[in-house]
Amino acid sequence: MVELDPPCLGKRFGGRTHPQFVKPDPNVIFEGSIPGNYDRYLGPAFFEPFAKDITARLSGERPAKVLEIACGTGILTRRLRDSLGSAVQLVATDLNPGMFAFAQRKFSANQNIKWQQADAVALPFPDGSFDALVCQFGLMFVPDKQTAMRECYRVLSPRGVFLFNVWDSIERNPIGRIAHETIASFFDRDPPNFYELPFGFYEADLIRGLLQRAGFKSIEVSLVTLPCRCSSAANLAIGLVRGNPVSTAIAERGVNVEDVVWAVSKEIAECYGAAPVESTMQAFVWRAVHE
């Protein structure tokens, strides 16, 4: 069951319309302690469950050469390497140096992963290099999504498969909505808008059009709702604030980050209890074929 409006929430995303494209803030950089907090606190709650889902879908495709873009801290990378056969070639890329370095440190040199820092709009691979390409919750952060889609098409071989997921709207992801609205409540003007990025790219017609213009055929989309679980509201709040660049934006605006963490924890606890926490989260999983 999808929670659209928990009773503890009275307003809807600040009264604004979700953007189809949100230009990333140049200050949205995952560095310092952010990758570690992201991996420790957000990974198990948000990203592990969807990594399991997308890995199961990819395993059914029986790929031989796999490219992962926007690998982040390597959460999906770990699932892919553990689930795919040892003979399957796996290349993991990310543009952000902080996330990329954190991911690399989680794997040993003999685990048959090639690491390469890369921009999704200019992938450094020849045409037709891979028969599968995956991306977990990364395309929302790419400013030029059409160019990224064309690059994904270019590096796939004929009949190659592109699998990716994107979050549904913030109204259908209550924990993200609590974080966004609680953070905004600390500011009279110019609140940090980080959460508009991950939850701002979900319109099916828009995404289907981008894929079609890139050349993809046999386009399918699935709506997936999963439990969002964490050991405590306090831990979840650390991840939601200190596990992404919104913490930098908060500090730059002169607000104490720990006050915001406490407030987010309090709001989550009021809705779902202090410990453990269980809510729902919802995303779209897309599959498109190179033909």
mmCIF file of C-alpha atoms in Angstrom:
data_model
loop_
_atom_site.group_PDB
_atom_site.id
_atom_site.type_symbol
_atom_site.label_atom_id
_atom_site.label_comp_id
_atom_site.label_asym_id
_atom_site.label_seq_id
_atom_site.Cartn_x
_atom_site.Cartn_y
_atom_site.Cartn_z
ATOM 1 C CA MET A 1 0.000 0.000 0.000
ATOM 2 C CA VAL A 2 1.398 3.396 -1.017
ATOM 3 C CA GLU A 3 1.251 6.164 1.578
ATOM 4 C CA LEU A 4 0.271 9.342 -0.212
ATOM 5 C CA ASP A 5 -0.421 11.696 2.681
ATOM 6 C CA PRO A 6 0.653 10.611 6.145
ATOM 7 C CA PRO A 7 -1.501 12.503 8.664
ATOM 8 C CA CYS A 8 1.549 14.231 10.107
ATOM 9 C CA LEU A 9 2.142 16.035 6.793
ATOM 10 C CA GLY A 10 -0.093 18.926 5.907
ATOM 11 C CA LYS A 11 1.446 20.534 2.860
ATOM 12 C CA ARG A 12 2.333 19.180 -0.575
ATOM 13 C CA PHE A 13 5.934 19.751 -1.669
ATOM 14 C CA GLY A 14 5.882 23.423 -0.780
ATOM 15 C CA GLY A 15 2.927 24.023 -3.109
ATOM 16 C CA ARG A 16 5.186 23.817 -6.166
ATOM 17 C CA THR A 17 4.843 21.743 -9.309
ATOM 18 C CA HIS A 18 7.472 19.064 -9.751
ATOM 19 C CA PRO A 19 9.986 20.074 -12.411
ATOM 20 C CA GLN A 20 10.473 17.820 -15.423
ATOM 21 C CA PHE A 21 14.112 18.765 -15.438
ATOM 22 C CA VAL A 22 15.907 20.384 -12.525
ATOM 23 C CA LYS A 23 19.267 21.916 -13.307
ATOM 24 C CA PRO A 24 21.693 20.559 -10.726
ATOM 25 C CA ASP A 25 23.196 23.073 -8.333
ATOM 26 C CA PRO A 26 26.939 23.321 -8.979
ATOM 27 C CA ASN A 27 27.450 22.879 -5.232
ATOM 28 C CA VAL A 28 25.800 19.441 -5.219
ATOM 29 C CA ILE A 29 28.983 17.483 -4.603
ATOM 30 C CA PHE A 30 29.272 14.202 -2.700
ATOM 31 C CA GLU A 31 32.549 14.548 -0.814
ATOM 32 C CA GLY A 32 34.082 14.403 2.641
ATOM 33 C CA SER A 33 31.897 12.429 5.053
ATOM 34 C CA ILE A 34 28.867 12.462 2.744
ATOM 35 C CA PRO A 35 29.609 9.199 0.837
ATOM 36 C CA GLY A 36 30.120 7.300 4.103
ATOM 37 C CA ASN A 37 26.878 8.583 5.628
ATOM 38 C CA TYR A 38 25.040 7.898 2.373
ATOM 39 C CA ASP A 39 26.295 4.332 2.263
ATOM 40 C CA ARG A 40 25.791 3.544 5.970
ATOM 41 C CA TYR A 41 22.427 5.172 6.648
ATOM 42 C CA LEU A 42 20.637 5.521 3.296
ATOM 43 C CA GLY A 43 22.030 2.411 1.599
ATOM 44 C CA PRO A 44 20.176 -0.258 3.616
ATOM 45 C CA ALA A 45 16.930 1.731 3.791
ATOM 46 C CA PHE A 46 16.582 2.991 0.213
ATOM 47 C CA PHE A 47 19.115 1.520 -2.174
ATOM 48 C CA GLU A 48 19.751 -2.087 -1.166
ATOM 49 C CA PRO A 49 16.129 -3.161 -1.792
ATOM 50 C CA PHE A 50 16.072 -1.642 -5.277
ATOM 51 C CA ALA A 51 19.558 -2.976 -6.051
ATOM 52 C CA LYS A 52 18.210 -6.453 -5.334
ATOM 53 C CA ASP A 53 15.260 -5.796 -7.666
ATOM 54 C CA ILE A 54 17.289 -4.497 -10.583
ATOM 55 C CA THR A 55 19.927 -7.235 -10.227
ATOM 56 C CA ALA A 56 17.226 -9.899 -10.461
ATOM 57 C CA ARG A 57 15.939 -8.285 -13.643
ATOM 58 C CA LEU A 58 19.418 -8.106 -15.160
ATOM 59 C CA SER A 59 20.252 -11.714 -14.281
ATOM 60 C CA GLY A 60 17.345 -12.800 -16.457
ATOM 61 C CA GLU A 61 18.962 -11.086 -19.439
ATOM 62 C CA ARG A 62 22.108 -13.264 -19.172
ATOM 63 C CA PRO A 63 24.564 -10.514 -20.158
ATOM 64 C CA ALA A 64 28.268 -11.017 -20.868
ATOM 65 C CA LYS A 65 29.470 -7.394 -20.682
ATOM 66 C CA VAL A 66 27.795 -4.982 -18.263
ATOM 67 C CA LEU A 67 28.292 -1.253 -17.807
ATOM 68 C CA GLU A 68 27.035 0.492 -14.685
ATOM 69 C CA ILE A 69 26.801 4.269 -14.812
ATOM 70 C CA ALA A 70 26.436 6.479 -11.718
ATOM 71 C CA CYS A 71 27.612 3.641 -9.480
ATOM 72 C CA GLY A 72 27.696 5.879 -6.393
ATOM 73 C CA THR A 73 29.108 4.062 -3.366
ATOM 74 C CA GLY A 74 28.898 0.701 -5.121
ATOM 75 C CA ILE A 75 25.657 -0.612 -3.620
ATOM 76 C CA LEU A 76 24.304 -1.960 -6.915
ATOM 77 C CA THR A 77 27.845 -2.821 -8.007
ATOM 78 C CA ARG A 78 28.157 -5.224 -5.080
ATOM 79 C CA ARG A 79 24.882 -6.935 -5.952
ATOM 80 C CA LEU A 80 25.861 -7.235 -9.585
ATOM 81 C CA ARG A 81 29.286 -8.684 -8.883
ATOM 82 C CA ASP A 82 27.923 -11.201 -6.357
ATOM 83 C CA SER A 83 25.002 -12.285 -8.560
ATOM 84 C CA LEU A 84 26.445 -12.364 -12.061
ATOM 85 C CA GLY A 85 28.794 -15.141 -13.074
ATOM 86 C CA SER A 86 32.501 -14.557 -12.583
ATOM 87 C CA ALA A 87 32.997 -14.622 -16.353
ATOM 88 C CA VAL A 88 30.698 -11.619 -16.824
ATOM 89 C CA GLN A 89 32.683 -8.438 -17.408
ATOM 90 C CA LEU A 90 31.563 -5.568 -15.172
ATOM 91 C CA VAL A 91 32.597 -1.938 -15.645
ATOM 92 C CA ALA A 92 31.508 0.558 -12.963
ATOM 93 C CA THR A 93 31.605 4.301 -13.579
ATOM 94 C CA ASP A 94 30.683 7.504 -11.797
ATOM 95 C CA LEU A 95 31.408 11.166 -12.391
ATOM 96 C CA ASN A 96 31.637 12.165 -8.733
ATOM 97 C CA PRO A 97 35.165 11.538 -7.370
ATOM 98 C CA GLY A 98 34.076 11.196 -3.732
ATOM 99 C CA MET A 99 31.484 8.519 -4.422
ATOM 100 C CA PHE A 100 33.668 6.749 -6.956
ATOM 101 C CA ALA A 101 36.638 6.486 -4.576
ATOM 102 C CA PHE A 102 34.404 5.242 -1.755
ATOM 103 C CA ALA A 103 32.967 2.514 -3.995
ATOM 104 C CA GLN A 104 36.392 1.322 -5.111
ATOM 105 C CA ARG A 105 37.574 0.862 -1.533
ATOM 106 C CA LYS A 106 34.753 -1.634 -0.870
ATOM 107 C CA PHE A 107 36.129 -4.134 -3.386
ATOM 108 C CA SER A 108 39.360 -6.090 -3.601
ATOM 109 C CA ALA A 109 41.538 -6.040 -6.697
ATOM 110 C CA ASN A 110 40.690 -9.645 -7.607
ATOM 111 C CA GLN A 111 36.919 -9.130 -7.841
ATOM 112 C CA ASN A 112 36.932 -8.611 -11.605
ATOM 113 C CA ILE A 113 35.572 -5.079 -11.756
ATOM 114 C CA LYS A 114 36.947 -2.389 -14.017
ATOM 115 C CA TRP A 115 36.591 1.083 -12.493
ATOM 116 C CA GLN A 116 36.510 4.201 -14.635
ATOM 117 C CA GLN A 117 35.501 7.733 -13.813
ATOM 118 C CA ALA A 118 33.112 8.816 -16.543
ATOM 119 C CA ASP A 119 30.440 11.346 -17.429
ATOM 120 C CA ALA A 120 27.141 9.851 -18.602
ATOM 121 C CA VAL A 121 26.923 12.408 -21.413
ATOM 122 C CA ALA A 122 30.350 11.442 -22.811
ATOM 123 C CA LEU A 123 30.968 7.770 -22.099
ATOM 124 C CA PRO A 124 34.597 6.840 -22.911
ATOM 125 C CA PHE A 125 33.787 3.546 -24.648
ATOM 126 C CA PRO A 126 33.552 2.482 -28.302
ATOM 127 C CA ASP A 127 30.191 1.909 -29.951
ATOM 128 C CA GLY A 128 28.571 -1.424 -29.115
ATOM 129 C CA SER A 129 30.894 -2.243 -26.205
ATOM 130 C CA PHE A 130 28.274 -3.745 -23.848
ATOM 131 C CA ASP A 131 25.231 -5.962 -24.053
ATOM 132 C CA ALA A 132 23.699 -4.540 -20.871
ATOM 133 C CA LEU A 133 23.769 -1.147 -19.198
ATOM 134 C CA VAL A 134 22.345 -0.401 -15.751
ATOM 135 C CA CYS A 135 21.847 2.734 -13.713
ATOM 136 C CA GLN A 136 20.352 2.939 -10.219
ATOM 137 C CA PHE A 137 18.833 6.315 -9.282
ATOM 138 C CA GLY A 138 21.429 8.270 -11.228
ATOM 139 C CA LEU A 139 19.780 9.724 -14.325
ATOM 140 C CA MET A 140 17.845 12.283 -12.281
ATOM 141 C CA PHE A 141 21.139 14.081 -11.579
ATOM 142 C CA VAL A 142 22.255 14.305 -15.221
ATOM 143 C CA PRO A 143 21.529 17.789 -16.634
ATOM 144 C CA ASP A 144 21.426 16.736 -20.316
ATOM 145 C CA LYS A 145 19.299 13.621 -20.146
ATOM 146 C CA GLN A 146 18.776 13.319 -23.891
ATOM 147 C CA THR A 147 22.497 13.231 -24.573
ATOM 148 C CA ALA A 148 22.962 10.682 -21.794
ATOM 149 C CA MET A 149 20.271 8.445 -23.318
ATOM 150 C CA ARG A 150 21.960 8.658 -26.717
ATOM 151 C CA GLU A 151 25.295 7.753 -25.167
ATOM 152 C CA CYS A 152 23.735 4.739 -23.462
ATOM 153 C CA TYR A 153 22.296 3.648 -26.800
ATOM 154 C CA ARG A 154 25.623 4.151 -28.564
ATOM 155 C CA VAL A 155 27.692 1.954 -26.234
ATOM 156 C CA LEU A 156 25.151 -0.888 -26.290
ATOM 157 C CA SER A 157 25.366 -3.637 -28.868
ATOM 158 C CA PRO A 158 22.352 -4.597 -31.011
ATOM 159 C CA ARG A 159 19.644 -6.163 -28.812
ATOM 160 C CA GLY A 160 21.503 -4.870 -25.764
ATOM 161 C CA VAL A 161 19.363 -3.959 -22.756
ATOM 162 C CA PHE A 162 19.238 -0.729 -20.770
ATOM 163 C CA LEU A 163 17.833 -1.117 -17.234
ATOM 164 C CA PHE A 164 17.431 1.838 -14.903
ATOM 165 C CA ASN A 165 15.241 3.110 -12.117
ATOM 166 C CA VAL A 166 14.060 6.561 -11.059
ATOM 167 C CA TRP A 167 12.066 7.641 -8.022
ATOM 168 C CA ASP A 168 8.371 8.329 -8.320
ATOM 169 C CA SER A 169 7.161 11.742 -7.127
ATOM 170 C CA ILE A 170 7.947 12.913 -3.635
ATOM 171 C CA GLU A 171 4.286 12.600 -2.642
ATOM 172 C CA ARG A 172 4.657 8.876 -3.100
ATOM 173 C CA ASN A 173 7.902 8.705 -1.146
ATOM 174 C CA PRO A 174 6.889 9.895 2.326
ATOM 175 C CA ILE A 175 10.303 9.752 4.003
ATOM 176 C CA GLY A 176 11.883 11.901 1.304
ATOM 177 C CA ARG A 177 8.984 14.298 1.571
ATOM 178 C CA ILE A 178 9.409 14.624 5.331
ATOM 179 C CA ALA A 179 13.111 15.422 4.858
ATOM 180 C CA HIS A 180 12.462 17.987 2.131
ATOM 181 C CA GLU A 181 9.687 19.826 3.955
ATOM 182 C CA THR A 182 11.386 19.756 7.355
ATOM 183 C CA ILE A 183 14.595 21.171 5.898
ATOM 184 C CA ALA A 184 12.635 23.891 4.087
ATOM 185 C CA SER A 185 10.916 24.914 7.333
ATOM 186 C CA PHE A 186 14.229 26.278 8.655
ATOM 187 C CA PHE A 187 14.412 28.939 5.949
ATOM 188 C CA ASP A 188 12.287 32.000 5.254
ATOM 189 C CA ARG A 189 13.595 32.128 1.697
ATOM 190 C CA ASP A 190 15.887 30.198 -0.640
ATOM 191 C CA PRO A 191 15.628 26.790 1.070
ATOM 192 C CA PRO A 192 17.985 24.049 -0.156
ATOM 193 C CA ASN A 193 16.358 22.332 -3.119
ATOM 194 C CA PHE A 194 18.418 19.137 -3.222
ATOM 195 C CA TYR A 195 15.404 16.829 -2.872
ATOM 196 C CA GLU A 196 13.835 18.256 -6.005
ATOM 197 C CA LEU A 197 16.563 16.477 -7.978
ATOM 198 C CA PRO A 198 16.054 12.819 -7.030
ATOM 199 C CA PHE A 199 12.265 13.154 -6.991
ATOM 200 C CA GLY A 200 11.902 15.415 -10.027
ATOM 201 C CA PHE A 201 12.291 13.017 -12.963
ATOM 202 C CA TYR A 202 9.449 10.516 -13.125
ATOM 203 C CA GLU A 203 6.975 11.498 -15.859
ATOM 204 C CA ALA A 204 6.475 8.407 -18.019
ATOM 205 C CA ASP A 205 5.738 10.220 -21.288
ATOM 206 C CA LEU A 206 8.815 12.370 -20.881
ATOM 207 C CA ILE A 207 11.147 9.433 -20.179
ATOM 208 C CA ARG A 208 9.654 7.294 -22.933
ATOM 209 C CA GLY A 209 10.175 10.136 -25.398
ATOM 210 C CA LEU A 210 13.817 10.518 -24.394
ATOM 211 C CA LEU A 211 14.400 6.793 -24.887
ATOM 212 C CA GLN A 212 12.638 6.731 -28.258
ATOM 213 C CA ARG A 213 14.562 9.722 -29.577
ATOM 214 C CA ALA A 214 17.789 8.016 -28.515
ATOM 215 C CA GLY A 215 16.833 5.010 -30.657
ATOM 216 C CA PHE A 216 15.552 2.518 -28.085
ATOM 217 C CA LYS A 217 12.706 0.132 -28.872
ATOM 218 C CA SER A 218 10.653 -2.369 -26.843
ATOM 219 C CA ILE A 219 10.366 0.097 -23.972
ATOM 220 C CA GLU A 220 8.730 -1.175 -20.789
ATOM 221 C CA VAL A 221 8.185 0.378 -17.366
ATOM 222 C CA SER A 222 7.219 -1.180 -14.040
ATOM 223 C CA LEU A 223 6.001 0.600 -10.932
ATOM 224 C CA VAL A 224 7.704 -0.907 -7.877
ATOM 225 C CA THR A 225 6.689 -0.230 -4.276
ATOM 226 C CA LEU A 226 8.929 -1.585 -1.517
ATOM 227 C CA PRO A 227 9.216 -1.200 2.258
ATOM 228 C CA CYS A 228 11.599 1.490 3.458
ATOM 229 C CA ARG A 229 13.042 0.223 6.741
ATOM 230 C CA CYS A 230 15.625 1.596 9.151
ATOM 231 C CA SER A 231 16.699 0.711 12.679
ATOM 232 C CA SER A 232 15.739 4.146 13.991
ATOM 233 C CA ALA A 233 14.428 7.559 12.999
ATOM 234 C CA ALA A 234 17.668 9.061 14.293
ATOM 235 C CA ASN A 235 19.843 6.996 11.942
ATOM 236 C CA LEU A 236 17.560 7.651 8.998
ATOM 237 C CA ALA A 237 17.695 11.379 9.677
ATOM 238 C CA ILE A 238 21.502 11.327 9.694
ATOM 239 C CA GLY A 239 21.464 9.814 6.229
ATOM 240 C CA LEU A 240 18.756 12.123 4.897
ATOM 241 C CA VAL A 241 20.668 15.222 5.997
ATOM 242 C CA ARG A 242 24.337 14.278 6.287
ATOM 243 C CA GLY A 243 24.294 11.603 3.575
ATOM 244 C CA ASN A 244 23.840 14.011 0.685
ATOM 245 C CA PRO A 245 24.930 17.537 -0.279
ATOM 246 C CA VAL A 246 21.906 19.172 1.337
ATOM 247 C CA SER A 247 24.025 19.290 4.506
ATOM 248 C CA THR A 248 26.497 21.580 2.746
ATOM 249 C CA ALA A 249 23.699 23.843 1.532
ATOM 250 C CA ILE A 250 22.234 24.018 5.049
ATOM 251 C CA ALA A 251 25.559 24.971 6.610
ATOM 252 C CA GLU A 252 26.276 27.561 3.915
ATOM 253 C CA ARG A 253 22.962 29.256 4.771
ATOM 254 C CA GLY A 254 23.985 29.589 8.405
ATOM 255 C CA VAL A 255 21.761 26.915 9.952
ATOM 256 C CA ASN A 256 23.085 24.340 12.407
ATOM 257 C CA VAL A 257 23.055 20.991 10.603
ATOM 258 C CA GLU A 258 22.534 19.034 13.835
ATOM 259 C CA ASP A 259 19.361 21.027 14.551
ATOM 260 C CA VAL A 260 18.036 19.945 11.162
ATOM 261 C CA VAL A 261 18.997 16.303 11.751
ATOM 262 C CA TRP A 262 17.128 16.372 15.075
ATOM 263 C CA ALA A 263 14.037 17.961 13.488
ATOM 264 C CA VAL A 264 13.924 15.412 10.652
ATOM 265 C CA SER A 265 14.304 12.586 13.172
ATOM 266 C CA LYS A 266 11.453 14.016 15.253
ATOM 267 C CA GLU A 267 9.118 14.278 12.246
ATOM 268 C CA ILE A 268 9.895 10.725 11.120
ATOM 269 C CA ALA A 269 9.326 9.402 14.641
ATOM 270 C CA GLU A 270 5.977 11.174 14.877
ATOM 271 C CA CYS A 271 4.821 9.505 11.671
ATOM 272 C CA TYR A 272 6.399 6.062 11.949
ATOM 273 C CA GLY A 273 7.806 5.640 15.448
ATOM 274 C CA ALA A 274 11.300 6.199 16.805
ATOM 275 C CA ALA A 275 12.622 2.650 16.356
ATOM 276 C CA PRO A 276 12.375 0.735 14.188
ATOM 277 C CA VAL A 277 11.014 2.753 11.259
ATOM 278 C CA GLU A 278 9.024 1.323 8.364
ATOM 279 C CA SER A 279 7.388 3.257 5.566
ATOM 280 C CA THR A 280 7.059 2.736 1.821
ATOM 281 C CA MET A 281 9.021 3.945 -1.174
ATOM 282 C CA GLN A 282 8.094 3.878 -4.828
ATOM 283 C CA ALA A 283 10.068 3.989 -8.055
ATOM 284 C CA PHE A 284 9.778 3.246 -11.752
ATOM 285 C CA VAL A 285 12.014 0.593 -13.306
ATOM 286 C CA TRP A 286 12.580 0.983 -17.051
ATOM 287 C CA ARG A 287 13.779 -1.566 -19.586
ATOM 288 C CA ALA A 288 14.665 -0.543 -23.145
ATOM 289 C CA VAL A 289 16.273 -2.498 -25.974
ATOM 290 C CA HIS A 290 18.837 -1.415 -28.559
ATOM 291 C CA GLU A 291 17.562 -2.399 -31.997
#
